[in-house]
Amino acid sequence: MRKPFFLIPSFLFVFLLTSCNKKELIEVVEVPLPAAEQKITIGNPEDVKADDGSFQVEALPYKYDALSPSISALALELHYSKHYLTYTNNLNKAIKGTPLENLTIEEVLTKLDINNADMRNNAGGYYNHSLFWKIMGPKAGGVPKDTLAGAITKDFGSFENFTTQFKNTASKHFGSGWVWLVVDREGKLQITSTQNQDNPLMPLVPVVGYHGKPILALDIWEHSYYIDYQYKRKNYIDAFFNVINWNKVNENYQATFKKK
């Protein structure tokens, strides 16, 4: 069932999505919002399906309005059903008929040719968003517990120190990209950032920090926050900490032990 929403202002948001042209990392896609007093509806994430291909969209583990007010239903629906879906469909097109077609997304990332802009941007966009949805949730926030809590204290001195460093990295990041909490090759937690849709699993791309296995991700592309926060990225970063599902991040952290 679709839920009605009303918007008073009439304007046009400009969103950045992946390019279908080689050597282009981004393109501008216009997503019109309704005119004054026009009713819009919010759909169901279960209705979002990718075209046939190697990868499908990861199921959103909550409704579009579950993260409100930190992330509004409208912002989440556009992010999930438009941007994420586009990355998924474009990835399937890019790998069709190639040796990467039957690999896992992690294997694709480690083997892809970073000079292939379509493959790099869409594979990254698919993986990054798939992780992003899972590490958020309703009735979340707070502080990490169990194994992860001890590791954060060990590697950052305290959870407060980690929070400050993570927020500073996100606030100072220039342009579009992602901020990550990763487990590096030595098993240590590190805060890392990447441009565009790159991520720390891609061995040859530049990162600010360390390559490693991501366990927490924050999308800082404008399309992730502009509807709710306009130019106030810092407010979006603060709000993100209200919806982090630390239980899931802890599961991600413990899963890195099994692969060593």
Coordinates of C-alpha atoms in Angstrom, one line a residue:
M1 CA 0.0 0.0 0.0
R2 CA 1.3 3.4 -1.0
K3 CA 1.3 6.2 1.6
P4 CA 0.3 9.8 0.6
F5 CA 2.7 12.7 1.2
F6 CA 2.2 16.4 0.5
L7 CA 4.9 18.9 -0.5
I8 CA 4.4 22.7 -0.4
P9 CA 7.3 24.1 -2.4
S10 CA 7.7 23.4 -6.1
F11 CA 11.2 22.9 -7.3
L12 CA 13.6 20.5 -9.0
F13 CA 16.2 18.4 -7.3
V14 CA 19.2 17.4 -9.3
F15 CA 20.7 14.0 -8.5
L16 CA 24.0 12.4 -9.5
L17 CA 23.8 8.9 -10.9
T18 CA 26.2 6.6 -12.6
S19 CA 27.0 7.2 -16.2
C20 CA 26.2 4.9 -19.1
N21 CA 29.1 6.4 -21.1
K22 CA 32.5 5.1 -20.7
K23 CA 35.1 7.3 -19.0
E24 CA 32.4 9.3 -17.3
L25 CA 32.0 8.7 -13.6
I26 CA 28.8 10.7 -13.1
E27 CA 25.9 12.1 -15.0
V28 CA 23.2 14.6 -14.0
V29 CA 19.7 13.1 -13.7
E30 CA 16.7 15.3 -13.0
V31 CA 14.2 14.0 -10.6
P32 CA 11.2 16.3 -10.5
L33 CA 9.2 16.8 -7.3
P34 CA 5.5 17.5 -7.4
A35 CA 4.0 20.9 -7.8
A36 CA 2.5 22.9 -4.9
E37 CA -0.2 21.0 -3.0
Q38 CA 0.2 18.0 -5.3
K39 CA -0.1 14.6 -3.5
I40 CA 2.7 12.1 -3.9
T41 CA 2.8 8.5 -2.8
I42 CA 5.5 6.5 -1.1
G43 CA 5.7 2.9 -2.4
N44 CA 6.8 -0.4 -0.9
P45 CA 10.5 -1.4 -1.1
E46 CA 9.4 -5.0 -1.7
D47 CA 8.2 -3.9 -5.1
V48 CA 11.6 -2.8 -6.3
K49 CA 13.1 -5.4 -8.7
A50 CA 16.1 -5.3 -10.9
D51 CA 16.1 -6.5 -14.5
D52 CA 17.3 -10.0 -15.1
G53 CA 21.0 -10.4 -14.4
S54 CA 23.6 -11.7 -12.1
F55 CA 22.6 -9.4 -9.2
Q56 CA 19.3 -8.3 -7.7
V57 CA 18.7 -5.5 -5.3
E58 CA 19.3 -6.4 -1.7
A59 CA 16.0 -6.4 0.2
L60 CA 15.5 -3.3 2.3
P61 CA 15.1 -4.7 5.9
Y62 CA 12.6 -2.0 6.9
K63 CA 10.0 0.3 5.4
Y64 CA 10.8 3.6 3.8
D65 CA 9.5 5.6 6.8
A66 CA 11.3 3.4 9.4
L67 CA 14.4 5.7 9.7
S68 CA 12.4 9.0 9.9
P69 CA 13.1 11.7 11.0
S70 CA 16.8 11.0 10.5
I71 CA 16.2 9.9 6.9
S72 CA 12.8 10.7 5.5
A73 CA 10.6 8.2 3.6
L74 CA 10.8 10.3 0.4
A75 CA 14.6 10.5 0.6
L76 CA 15.0 6.8 1.3
E77 CA 12.6 5.8 -1.5
L78 CA 14.4 7.8 -4.1
H79 CA 17.8 6.6 -3.0
Y80 CA 16.7 2.9 -2.9
S81 CA 14.3 2.7 -5.8
K82 CA 16.0 5.0 -8.2
H83 CA 19.7 5.4 -7.5
Y84 CA 20.5 1.9 -6.1
L85 CA 18.3 0.2 -8.7
T86 CA 20.1 2.0 -11.5
Y87 CA 23.5 0.9 -10.2
T88 CA 22.2 -2.7 -10.0
N89 CA 20.8 -2.7 -13.6
N90 CA 23.9 -1.0 -15.0
L91 CA 26.2 -3.5 -13.3
N92 CA 24.3 -6.4 -14.8
K93 CA 24.6 -4.9 -18.2
A94 CA 28.3 -4.1 -17.7
I95 CA 29.3 -7.7 -16.7
K96 CA 27.0 -9.6 -19.0
G97 CA 29.1 -11.9 -21.2
T98 CA 32.3 -11.2 -19.3
P99 CA 34.3 -13.5 -17.0
L100 CA 32.9 -11.5 -14.0
E101 CA 29.3 -12.5 -14.7
N102 CA 29.1 -15.5 -12.4
L103 CA 31.3 -14.1 -9.5
T104 CA 30.2 -12.7 -6.2
I105 CA 30.2 -8.9 -5.9
E106 CA 33.3 -9.1 -3.7
E107 CA 35.1 -11.1 -6.3
V108 CA 34.0 -8.6 -9.0
L109 CA 35.5 -5.7 -7.0
T110 CA 38.9 -7.3 -6.5
K111 CA 39.2 -8.4 -10.2
L112 CA 37.7 -5.5 -12.1
D113 CA 39.6 -3.2 -14.4
I114 CA 39.6 0.2 -12.7
N115 CA 40.0 1.9 -16.1
N116 CA 36.6 0.6 -17.1
A117 CA 34.5 3.4 -15.7
D118 CA 31.1 1.7 -16.2
M119 CA 32.3 -1.4 -14.3
R120 CA 34.1 0.4 -11.6
N121 CA 31.3 2.9 -10.8
N122 CA 28.4 0.5 -11.0
A123 CA 30.0 -2.4 -9.2
G124 CA 31.0 0.0 -6.4
G125 CA 27.6 1.6 -6.3
Y126 CA 25.9 -1.8 -6.0
Y127 CA 28.2 -3.1 -3.2
N128 CA 28.4 0.2 -1.3
H129 CA 24.6 0.7 -1.1
S130 CA 23.9 -3.0 -0.4
L131 CA 26.1 -2.6 2.7
F132 CA 24.6 0.8 3.6
W133 CA 21.0 -0.4 3.9
K134 CA 22.0 -3.3 6.1
I135 CA 23.9 -1.3 8.7
M136 CA 20.9 1.0 9.4
G137 CA 17.6 0.3 11.1
P138 CA 14.8 1.6 13.2
K139 CA 15.2 1.8 16.9
A140 CA 18.9 1.8 16.4
G141 CA 21.7 4.3 17.3
G142 CA 23.2 4.2 20.8
V143 CA 26.6 2.6 21.2
P144 CA 28.2 -0.7 20.0
K145 CA 28.4 -3.6 22.4
D146 CA 30.2 -6.9 22.7
T147 CA 33.3 -7.7 20.6
L148 CA 33.0 -4.5 18.5
A149 CA 32.8 -2.2 21.5
G150 CA 36.1 -3.6 22.8
A151 CA 37.8 -3.3 19.4
I152 CA 36.7 0.3 19.0
T153 CA 38.0 1.2 22.5
K154 CA 41.3 -0.6 21.7
D155 CA 41.9 1.0 18.3
F156 CA 40.5 4.5 18.9
G157 CA 40.8 5.0 22.7
S158 CA 37.0 5.3 23.2
F159 CA 33.7 5.3 21.3
E160 CA 33.6 9.1 21.6
N161 CA 37.0 9.3 19.9
F162 CA 35.8 7.1 17.1
T163 CA 32.7 9.1 16.6
T164 CA 34.6 12.4 16.5
Q165 CA 37.1 11.0 14.0
F166 CA 34.4 9.4 11.8
K167 CA 32.3 12.6 11.7
N168 CA 35.3 14.8 11.0
T169 CA 36.4 12.6 8.1
A170 CA 32.9 12.7 6.6
S171 CA 32.5 16.5 7.1
K172 CA 35.9 17.3 5.5
H173 CA 35.5 14.9 2.6
F174 CA 35.5 16.9 -0.6
G175 CA 32.8 16.1 -3.1
S176 CA 30.9 12.8 -3.5
G177 CA 32.0 9.6 -1.9
W178 CA 31.8 7.3 1.1
V179 CA 33.3 7.0 4.6
W180 CA 34.0 3.6 6.0
L181 CA 35.0 1.7 9.1
V182 CA 37.1 -1.1 7.8
V183 CA 39.2 -4.0 9.2
D184 CA 42.7 -3.7 7.7
R185 CA 45.0 -6.5 6.8
E186 CA 46.4 -6.5 10.4
G187 CA 42.9 -6.9 11.9
K188 CA 42.8 -3.3 13.1
L189 CA 39.8 -1.0 12.8
Q190 CA 40.5 2.0 10.5
I191 CA 38.4 5.0 9.3
T192 CA 38.8 5.4 5.5
S193 CA 37.2 7.5 2.8
T194 CA 36.9 7.0 -1.0
Q195 CA 35.7 9.2 -3.9
N196 CA 32.6 8.6 -6.0
Q197 CA 31.6 4.9 -5.8
D198 CA 35.0 3.5 -5.0
N199 CA 35.5 1.4 -1.9
P200 CA 38.3 -0.2 0.2
L201 CA 37.8 -3.6 -1.4
M202 CA 39.1 -2.4 -4.7
P203 CA 42.8 -3.0 -4.5
L204 CA 44.0 -0.4 -7.0
V205 CA 41.8 2.6 -6.2
P206 CA 43.1 5.5 -4.1
V207 CA 41.7 5.6 -0.5
V208 CA 42.3 8.2 2.2
G209 CA 43.3 5.7 4.9
Y210 CA 43.6 2.0 4.5
H211 CA 42.2 -0.7 2.2
G212 CA 40.4 -3.4 4.1
K213 CA 37.0 -5.1 4.7
P214 CA 34.2 -2.6 5.2
I215 CA 31.9 -3.2 8.2
L216 CA 30.2 0.2 8.3
A217 CA 29.5 2.7 5.5
L218 CA 28.2 6.2 5.1
D219 CA 27.0 7.6 1.8
I220 CA 28.0 11.2 1.4
W221 CA 26.8 11.8 -2.1
E222 CA 24.3 14.7 -2.3
H223 CA 21.5 12.4 -3.4
S224 CA 21.6 10.7 0.0
Y225 CA 20.9 13.8 2.1
Y226 CA 19.9 16.8 0.0
I227 CA 16.1 16.3 0.3
D228 CA 16.3 16.3 4.1
Y229 CA 19.2 18.5 4.9
Q230 CA 20.0 20.6 1.7
Y231 CA 23.6 21.8 2.0
K232 CA 23.9 20.9 5.7
R233 CA 25.9 17.7 5.4
K234 CA 27.0 17.9 9.0
N235 CA 23.4 17.5 10.2
Y236 CA 23.0 14.5 8.0
I237 CA 26.2 12.9 9.4
D238 CA 25.0 13.5 13.0
A239 CA 21.6 12.0 12.2
F240 CA 23.2 8.9 10.7
F241 CA 24.5 8.0 14.1
N242 CA 20.8 7.8 15.3
V243 CA 20.1 4.9 12.8
I244 CA 23.3 2.8 12.9
N245 CA 22.4 -0.8 13.6
W246 CA 25.4 -1.6 15.8
N247 CA 24.3 -5.2 16.2
K248 CA 24.7 -5.7 12.4
V249 CA 28.0 -3.8 12.4
N250 CA 29.2 -6.2 15.1
E251 CA 28.1 -9.2 13.0
N252 CA 30.1 -7.7 10.1
Y253 CA 33.1 -7.3 12.3
Q254 CA 33.0 -10.9 13.7
A255 CA 32.5 -12.2 10.1
T256 CA 36.0 -10.9 9.2
F257 CA 37.5 -13.3 11.6
K258 CA 36.1 -16.3 9.8
K259 CA 37.7 -15.4 6.5
K260 CA 41.3 -15.2 7.8

